[in-house]
PDB file of C-alpha atoms in Angstrom:
ATOM      1  CA  MET A 159     -60.832 -74.049  43.009  1.00 55.00           C
ATOM      2  CA  PRO A 160     -57.159 -73.307  42.344  1.00 58.00           C
ATOM      3  CA  PHE A 161     -55.575 -70.366  44.051  1.00 54.00           C
ATOM      4  CA  PRO A 162     -53.586 -67.827  41.942  1.00 55.00           C
ATOM      5  CA  SER A 163     -49.868 -68.339  42.053  1.00 56.00           C
ATOM      6  CA  PRO A 164     -47.841 -65.608  43.786  1.00 53.00           C
ATOM      7  CA  SER A 165     -46.253 -63.062  41.436  1.00 53.00           C
ATOM      8  CA  ARG A 166     -42.635 -63.704  40.511  1.00 53.00           C
ATOM      9  CA  PRO A 167     -40.089 -61.242  41.922  1.00 51.00           C
ATOM     10  CA  LEU A 168     -38.594 -58.701  39.493  1.00 49.00           C
ATOM     11  CA  SER A 169     -35.109 -59.489  38.254  1.00 53.00           C
ATOM     12  CA  GLY A 170     -32.160 -57.249  39.039  1.00 53.00           C
ATOM     13  CA  PRO A 171     -30.654 -55.800  42.198  1.00 53.00           C
ATOM     14  CA  PRO A 172     -32.890 -54.892  45.117  1.00 52.00           C
ATOM     15  CA  LEU A 173     -34.362 -51.413  44.975  1.00 48.00           C
ATOM     16  CA  GLU A 174     -32.705 -50.355  48.187  1.00 48.00           C
ATOM     17  CA  SER A 175     -29.174 -51.051  46.898  1.00 48.00           C
ATOM     18  CA  SER A 176     -27.219 -48.172  45.244  1.00 54.00           C
ATOM     19  CA  TYR A 177     -25.076 -48.453  42.122  1.00 51.00           C
ATOM     20  CA  ARG A 178     -21.359 -48.841  42.734  1.00 58.00           C
ATOM     21  CA  PRO A 179     -18.978 -48.361  39.781  1.00 56.00           C
ATOM     22  CA  PRO A 180     -16.396 -51.071  39.233  1.00 58.00           C
ATOM     23  CA  ARG A 181     -13.088 -50.616  41.040  1.00 54.00           C
ATOM     24  CA  ARG A 182     -11.225 -50.547  37.710  1.00 53.00           C
ATOM     25  CA  LYS A 183     -13.165 -47.474  36.541  1.00 53.00           C
ATOM     26  CA  LEU A 184     -12.423 -45.689  39.786  1.00 44.00           C
ATOM     27  CA  LEU A 185      -8.712 -46.338  39.413  1.00 48.00           C
ATOM     28  CA  VAL A 186      -8.665 -45.199  35.769  1.00 52.00           C
ATOM     29  CA  GLY A 187     -10.508 -41.992  36.679  1.00 54.00           C
ATOM     30  CA  ALA A 188      -8.101 -41.217  39.518  1.00 51.00           C
ATOM     31  CA  VAL A 189      -5.112 -41.755  37.222  1.00 51.00           C
ATOM     32  CA  GLY A 190      -6.648 -39.436  34.625  1.00 56.00           C
ATOM     33  CA  VAL A 191      -7.145 -36.652  37.168  1.00 53.00           C
ATOM     34  CA  ALA A 192      -3.588 -37.028  38.416  1.00 52.00           C
ATOM     35  CA  ALA A 193      -2.229 -36.944  34.865  1.00 51.00           C
ATOM     36  CA  GLY A 194      -4.204 -33.797  34.094  1.00 58.00           C
ATOM     37  CA  THR A 195      -2.904 -32.084  37.213  1.00 56.00           C
ATOM     38  CA  ALA A 196       0.673 -33.034  36.342  1.00 53.00           C
ATOM     39  CA  ALA A 197       0.265 -31.725  32.773  1.00 52.00           C
ATOM     40  CA  THR A 198      -1.083 -28.409  34.078  1.00 56.00           C
ATOM     41  CA  ALA A 199       1.851 -28.065  36.464  1.00 51.00           C
ATOM     42  CA  ALA A 200       4.317 -28.902  33.690  1.00 51.00           C
ATOM     43  CA  THR A 201       2.746 -26.302  31.380  1.00 55.00           C
ATOM     44  CA  ALA A 202       2.955 -23.664  34.113  1.00 52.00           C
ATOM     45  CA  GLY A 203       6.595 -24.579  34.701  1.00 54.00           C
ATOM     46  CA  CYS A 204       7.384 -24.219  30.989  1.00 54.00           C
ATOM     47  CA  SER A 205       5.650 -20.820  30.873  1.00 64.00           C
ATOM     48  CA  GLU A 206       7.644 -19.599  33.861  1.00 66.00           C
ATOM     49  CA  SER A 207      10.874 -20.821  32.272  1.00 72.00           C
ATOM     50  CA  ALA A 208      10.057 -19.067  29.003  1.00 66.00           C
ATOM     51  CA  ALA A 209       9.231 -15.848  30.851  1.00 66.00           C
ATOM     52  CA  GLU A 210      12.500 -16.028  32.753  1.00 67.00           C
ATOM     53  CA  ARG A 211      14.480 -16.569  29.550  1.00 66.00           C
ATOM     54  CA  ALA A 212      12.729 -13.602  27.935  1.00 61.00           C
ATOM     55  CA  ARG A 213      13.490 -11.418  30.978  1.00 64.00           C
ATOM     56  CA  GLN A 214      17.155 -12.372  30.883  1.00 67.00           C
ATOM     57  CA  ALA A 215      17.314 -11.630  27.158  1.00 63.00           C
ATOM     58  CA  GLU A 216      15.831  -8.153  27.687  1.00 77.00           C
ATOM     59  CA  GLN A 217      18.435  -7.472  30.395  1.00 79.00           C
ATOM     60  CA  SER A 218      21.402  -8.854  28.484  1.00 89.00           C
ATOM     61  CA  THR A 219      24.427  -6.748  27.608  1.00 90.00           C
ATOM     62  CA  ALA A 220      23.739  -7.240  23.891  1.00 90.00           C
ATOM     63  CA  ALA A 221      20.198  -5.883  24.261  1.00 91.00           C
ATOM     64  CA  ARG A 222      21.427  -2.906  26.287  1.00 92.00           C
ATOM     65  CA  LYS A 223      24.037  -2.047  23.656  1.00 93.00           C
ATOM     66  CA  LEU A 224      21.426  -2.309  20.903  1.00 93.00           C
ATOM     67  CA  ARG A 225      19.135   0.070  22.792  1.00 93.00           C
ATOM     68  CA  GLU A 226      21.924   2.579  23.382  1.00 94.00           C
ATOM     69  CA  ARG A 227      23.111   2.421  19.766  1.00 94.00           C
ATOM     70  CA  SER A 228      19.552   2.860  18.507  1.00 95.00           C
ATOM     71  CA  ALA A 229      19.009   5.835  20.819  1.00 95.00           C
ATOM     72  CA  ARG A 230      22.206   7.476  19.526  1.00 96.00           C
ATOM     73  CA  ASP A 231      21.073   6.920  15.944  1.00 96.00           C
ATOM     74  CA  SER A 232      17.769   8.650  16.678  1.00 96.00           C
ATOM     75  CA  ARG A 233      19.517  11.567  18.372  1.00 96.00           C
ATOM     76  CA  THR A 234      21.849  11.951  15.380  1.00 95.00           C
ATOM     77  CA  LEU A 235      18.880  11.888  13.018  1.00 96.00           C
ATOM     78  CA  ALA A 236      17.101  14.534  15.084  1.00 96.00           C
ATOM     79  CA  THR A 237      20.131  16.805  14.756  1.00 95.00           C
ATOM     80  CA  ARG A 238      19.989  16.413  10.976  1.00 95.00           C
ATOM     81  CA  TYR A 239      16.412  17.654  11.061  1.00 96.00           C
ATOM     82  CA  GLU A 240      17.464  20.669  13.118  1.00 95.00           C
ATOM     83  CA  ALA A 241      20.396  21.373  10.868  1.00 95.00           C
ATOM     84  CA  THR A 242      18.223  21.166   7.771  1.00 96.00           C
ATOM     85  CA  ALA A 243      15.651  23.522   9.253  1.00 95.00           C
ATOM     86  CA  GLY A 244      18.459  25.905  10.199  1.00 94.00           C
ATOM     87  CA  VAL A 245      19.774  26.049   6.642  1.00 95.00           C
ATOM     88  CA  HIS A 246      16.287  26.093   5.077  1.00 96.00           C
ATOM     89  CA  PRO A 247      13.943  27.979   7.443  1.00 96.00           C
ATOM     90  CA  ALA A 248      11.078  27.664   4.958  1.00 96.00           C
ATOM     91  CA  LEU A 249      11.018  23.921   5.668  1.00 96.00           C
ATOM     92  CA  THR A 250      10.726  24.281   9.447  1.00 95.00           C
ATOM     93  CA  ASP A 251       6.963  23.782   9.626  1.00 95.00           C
ATOM     94  CA  ARG A 252       7.210  20.606   7.548  1.00 94.00           C
ATOM     95  CA  LEU A 253      10.144  19.157   9.420  1.00 96.00           C
ATOM     96  CA  GLU A 254       9.342  20.003  13.032  1.00 96.00           C
ATOM     97  CA  PRO A 255       6.616  17.333  13.553  1.00 96.00           C
ATOM     98  CA  LEU A 256       8.933  14.670  12.142  1.00 97.00           C
ATOM     99  CA  ARG A 257      11.889  15.868  14.221  1.00 97.00           C
ATOM    100  CA  THR A 258       9.717  15.797  17.336  1.00 97.00           C
ATOM    101  CA  GLU A 259       8.803  12.171  16.683  1.00 97.00           C
ATOM    102  CA  VAL A 260      12.427  11.210  16.093  1.00 97.00           C
ATOM    103  CA  ALA A 261      13.426  12.856  19.373  1.00 96.00           C
ATOM    104  CA  ALA A 262      10.619  10.949  21.120  1.00 96.00           C
ATOM    105  CA  HIS A 263      12.020   7.713  19.667  1.00 96.00           C
ATOM    106  CA  ALA A 264      15.412   8.536  21.134  1.00 96.00           C
ATOM    107  CA  ASP A 265      13.834   9.200  24.523  1.00 95.00           C
ATOM    108  CA  ALA A 266      11.870   5.912  24.421  1.00 94.00           C
ATOM    109  CA  LEU A 267      14.979   3.911  23.569  1.00 93.00           C
ATOM    110  CA  ALA A 268      17.042   5.668  26.231  1.00 91.00           C
ATOM    111  CA  ALA A 269      14.314   5.060  28.819  1.00 88.00           C
ATOM    112  CA  SER A 270      14.117   1.362  27.985  1.00 77.00           C
ATOM    113  CA  SER A 271      17.898   1.131  28.280  1.00 68.00           C
ATOM    114  CA  SER A 272      18.094   2.917  31.632  1.00 65.00           C
ATOM    115  CA  SER A 273      15.321   0.723  33.064  1.00 59.00           C
ATOM    116  CA  SER A 274      17.305  -2.422  32.308  1.00 55.00           C
ATOM    117  CA  PRO A 275      19.069  -3.752  35.453  1.00 51.00           C
ATOM    118  CA  SER A 276      22.176  -4.579  33.408  1.00 48.00           C
ATOM    119  CA  SER A 277      22.772  -0.863  32.899  1.00 45.00           C
ATOM    120  CA  SER A 278      22.698   0.031  36.618  1.00 44.00           C
ATOM    121  CA  GLY A 279      25.628  -1.804  38.128  1.00 43.00           C
ATOM    122  CA  THR A 280      24.280  -5.371  38.187  1.00 41.00           C
ATOM    123  CA  PRO A 281      26.380  -8.278  36.926  1.00 39.00           C
ATOM    124  CA  GLY A 282      26.934  -8.013  33.191  1.00 39.00           C
ATOM    125  CA  ALA A 283      26.780  -4.232  33.122  1.00 38.00           C
ATOM    126  CA  SER A 284      29.400  -2.400  31.159  1.00 38.00           C
ATOM    127  CA  THR A 285      32.049  -0.610  33.179  1.00 36.00           C
ATOM    128  CA  SER A 286      32.937   1.797  30.392  1.00 38.00           C
ATOM    129  CA  ALA A 287      32.177   5.472  30.863  1.00 38.00           C
ATOM    130  CA  PRO A 288      28.958   6.790  29.293  1.00 42.00           C
ATOM    131  CA  PRO A 289      29.140   8.974  26.193  1.00 46.00           C
ATOM    132  CA  PRO A 290      29.966  12.599  27.077  1.00 45.00           C
ATOM    133  CA  ASP A 291      26.567  13.875  25.974  1.00 47.00           C
ATOM    134  CA  ASP A 292      24.486  11.479  28.077  1.00 45.00           C
ATOM    135  CA  ASP A 293      24.326  13.849  31.078  1.00 45.00           C
ATOM    136  CA  LYS A 294      23.286  16.901  29.052  1.00 45.00           C
ATOM    137  CA  PRO A 295      19.712  17.963  28.215  1.00 46.00           C
ATOM    138  CA  PRO A 296      18.648  16.652  24.782  1.00 45.00           C
ATOM    139  CA  SER A 297      17.907  20.143  23.470  1.00 44.00           C
ATOM    140  CA  ALA A 298      21.429  21.350  24.293  1.00 44.00           C
ATOM    141  CA  VAL A 299      22.996  18.324  22.641  1.00 44.00           C
ATOM    142  CA  PHE A 300      20.808  18.617  19.549  1.00 46.00           C
ATOM    143  CA  GLY A 301      21.467  22.324  19.218  1.00 50.00           C
ATOM    144  CA  ARG A 302      25.238  21.955  19.408  1.00 52.00           C
ATOM    145  CA  ARG A 303      25.368  19.087  16.973  1.00 56.00           C
ATOM    146  CA  ALA A 304      22.955  20.775  14.605  1.00 53.00           C
ATOM    147  CA  ALA A 305      25.344  23.685  14.295  1.00 55.00           C
ATOM    148  CA  THR A 306      28.075  21.254  13.256  1.00 54.00           C
ATOM    149  CA  ASP A 307      25.860  19.271  10.884  1.00 67.00           C
ATOM    150  CA  ALA A 308      24.583  22.403   9.146  1.00 69.00           C
ATOM    151  CA  GLN A 309      27.707  22.371   6.990  1.00 69.00           C
ATOM    152  CA  GLN A 310      26.622  19.017   5.533  1.00 86.00           C
ATOM    153  CA  VAL A 311      23.076  20.087   4.552  1.00 94.00           C
ATOM    154  CA  PRO A 312      22.559  20.375   0.760  1.00 94.00           C
ATOM    155  CA  SER A 313      21.995  23.915  -0.439  1.00 92.00           C
ATOM    156  CA  GLY A 314      18.795  23.081  -2.313  1.00 94.00           C
ATOM    157  CA  GLU A 315      15.561  22.397  -0.464  1.00 94.00           C
ATOM    158  CA  GLY A 316      14.702  19.393  -2.609  1.00 94.00           C
ATOM    159  CA  GLU A 317      18.136  17.860  -2.121  1.00 95.00           C
ATOM    160  CA  ALA A 318      17.933  18.515   1.626  1.00 96.00           C
ATOM    161  CA  LEU A 319      14.587  16.733   1.870  1.00 96.00           C
ATOM    162  CA  ALA A 320      15.927  13.845  -0.205  1.00 95.00           C
ATOM    163  CA  ALA A 321      18.929  13.536   2.115  1.00 95.00           C
ATOM    164  CA  LEU A 322      16.647  13.346   5.148  1.00 96.00           C
ATOM    165  CA  ALA A 323      14.449  10.771   3.406  1.00 96.00           C
ATOM    166  CA  ASP A 324      17.516   8.650   2.635  1.00 96.00           C
ATOM    167  CA  ALA A 325      18.640   8.888   6.259  1.00 95.00           C
ATOM    168  CA  GLU A 326      15.214   7.838   7.552  1.00 96.00           C
ATOM    169  CA  ARG A 327      14.988   4.976   5.074  1.00 96.00           C
ATOM    170  CA  GLY A 328      18.471   3.704   5.830  1.00 95.00           C
ATOM    171  CA  LEU A 329      17.906   3.794   9.588  1.00 96.00           C
ATOM    172  CA  ALA A 330      14.563   2.000   9.223  1.00 96.00           C
ATOM    173  CA  GLU A 331      16.287  -0.770   7.261  1.00 96.00           C
ATOM    174  CA  THR A 332      19.030  -1.038   9.874  1.00 95.00           C
ATOM    175  CA  ARG A 333      16.481  -1.417  12.656  1.00 95.00           C
ATOM    176  CA  THR A 334      14.470  -3.959  10.697  1.00 95.00           C
ATOM    177  CA  LYS A 335      17.588  -6.119  10.350  1.00 94.00           C
ATOM    178  CA  ALA A 336      18.298  -5.739  14.063  1.00 93.00           C
ATOM    179  CA  LEU A 337      14.949  -7.353  14.891  1.00 93.00           C
ATOM    180  CA  LEU A 338      16.468 -10.781  14.272  1.00 91.00           C
ATOM    181  CA  ASP A 339      18.787 -10.468  17.275  1.00 89.00           C
ATOM    182  CA  ALA A 340      16.588  -8.341  19.547  1.00 92.00           C
ATOM    183  CA  PRO A 341      14.610  -9.795  22.492  1.00 93.00           C
ATOM    184  CA  PRO A 342      10.796  -9.577  22.207  1.00 92.00           C
ATOM    185  CA  GLU A 343      10.062  -6.278  23.963  1.00 92.00           C
ATOM    186  CA  LEU A 344      12.932  -4.438  22.294  1.00 94.00           C
ATOM    187  CA  ALA A 345      12.032  -5.986  18.944  1.00 94.00           C
ATOM    188  CA  ARG A 346       8.501  -4.601  19.219  1.00 95.00           C
ATOM    189  CA  LEU A 347       9.851  -1.137  20.032  1.00 95.00           C
ATOM    190  CA  LEU A 348      12.341  -1.208  17.152  1.00 96.00           C
ATOM    191  CA  ALA A 349       9.685  -2.474  14.739  1.00 96.00           C
ATOM    192  CA  SER A 350       7.385   0.389  15.698  1.00 96.00           C
ATOM    193  CA  ILE A 351      10.157   2.958  15.281  1.00 96.00           C
ATOM    194  CA  ALA A 352      11.257   1.436  11.965  1.00 96.00           C
ATOM    195  CA  ALA A 353       7.689   1.679  10.659  1.00 97.00           C
ATOM    196  CA  ALA A 354       7.557   5.321  11.716  1.00 97.00           C
ATOM    197  CA  GLY A 355      10.868   5.963   9.944  1.00 96.00           C
ATOM    198  CA  ALA A 356       9.549   4.425   6.726  1.00 96.00           C
ATOM    199  CA  ALA A 357       6.489   6.682   6.988  1.00 96.00           C
ATOM    200  CA  HIS A 358       8.744   9.716   7.521  1.00 97.00           C
ATOM    201  CA  ALA A 359      10.742   8.815   4.411  1.00 96.00           C
ATOM    202  CA  TYR A 360       7.534   8.664   2.406  1.00 95.00           C
ATOM    203  CA  LEU A 361       6.304  12.013   3.738  1.00 95.00           C
ATOM    204  CA  LEU A 362       9.644  13.638   2.974  1.00 95.00           C
ATOM    205  CA  GLY A 363       9.452  12.279  -0.561  1.00 89.00           C
ATOM    206  CA  VAL A 364       5.976  13.746  -0.971  1.00 84.00           C
ATOM    207  CA  ALA A 365       7.229  17.105   0.354  1.00 71.00           C
ATOM    208  CA  GLU A 366      10.149  16.959  -2.072  1.00 67.00           C
ATOM    209  CA  ASP A 367       7.823  16.332  -5.026  1.00 66.00           C
ATOM    210  CA  GLY A 368       5.585  19.160  -3.875  1.00 59.00           C
TER     211      GLY A 368
END
């Protein structure tokens, strides 16, 4: 009587052995991780360089002069509002909210200029003396200039409103053009103020028609 033949062993590696990936795959994976780490570091370096360039642009002499010039323009415009209200008291209630916003624009621009290191004695700062009115309270400066500008206010209310609208519109256009040369933070501030000026011009036109 024949005995059954022993079962044949299963093919493949022994059960107790663990899988080991080929050496080539390990090397490729390690290179990929290293490349990813290097790319991340390079991206971070580029971001830091861009941030540094932006900071230097905000602190440049050209940016400081643009801020100061823009602040003076807003102060001059605010005095025109005061002068117009002085000649035409009936328009005071209409003009005061707009004048208040214009004065706030001047303050915001002056604050951004004074916070720039280039305006406080660091290299690149201008050594020229500040304008005579810079150390006086805004209300005193506006009041004195308004008295002078009152002579230039049109005698008719409609013409006076139209003159203010033209001034707002012209200044908004000037600031829009200045965006091309302004650093990012200053450009955003000027764009916001220019948009407000365009809105003021529209409101003054509506008041004139009314």
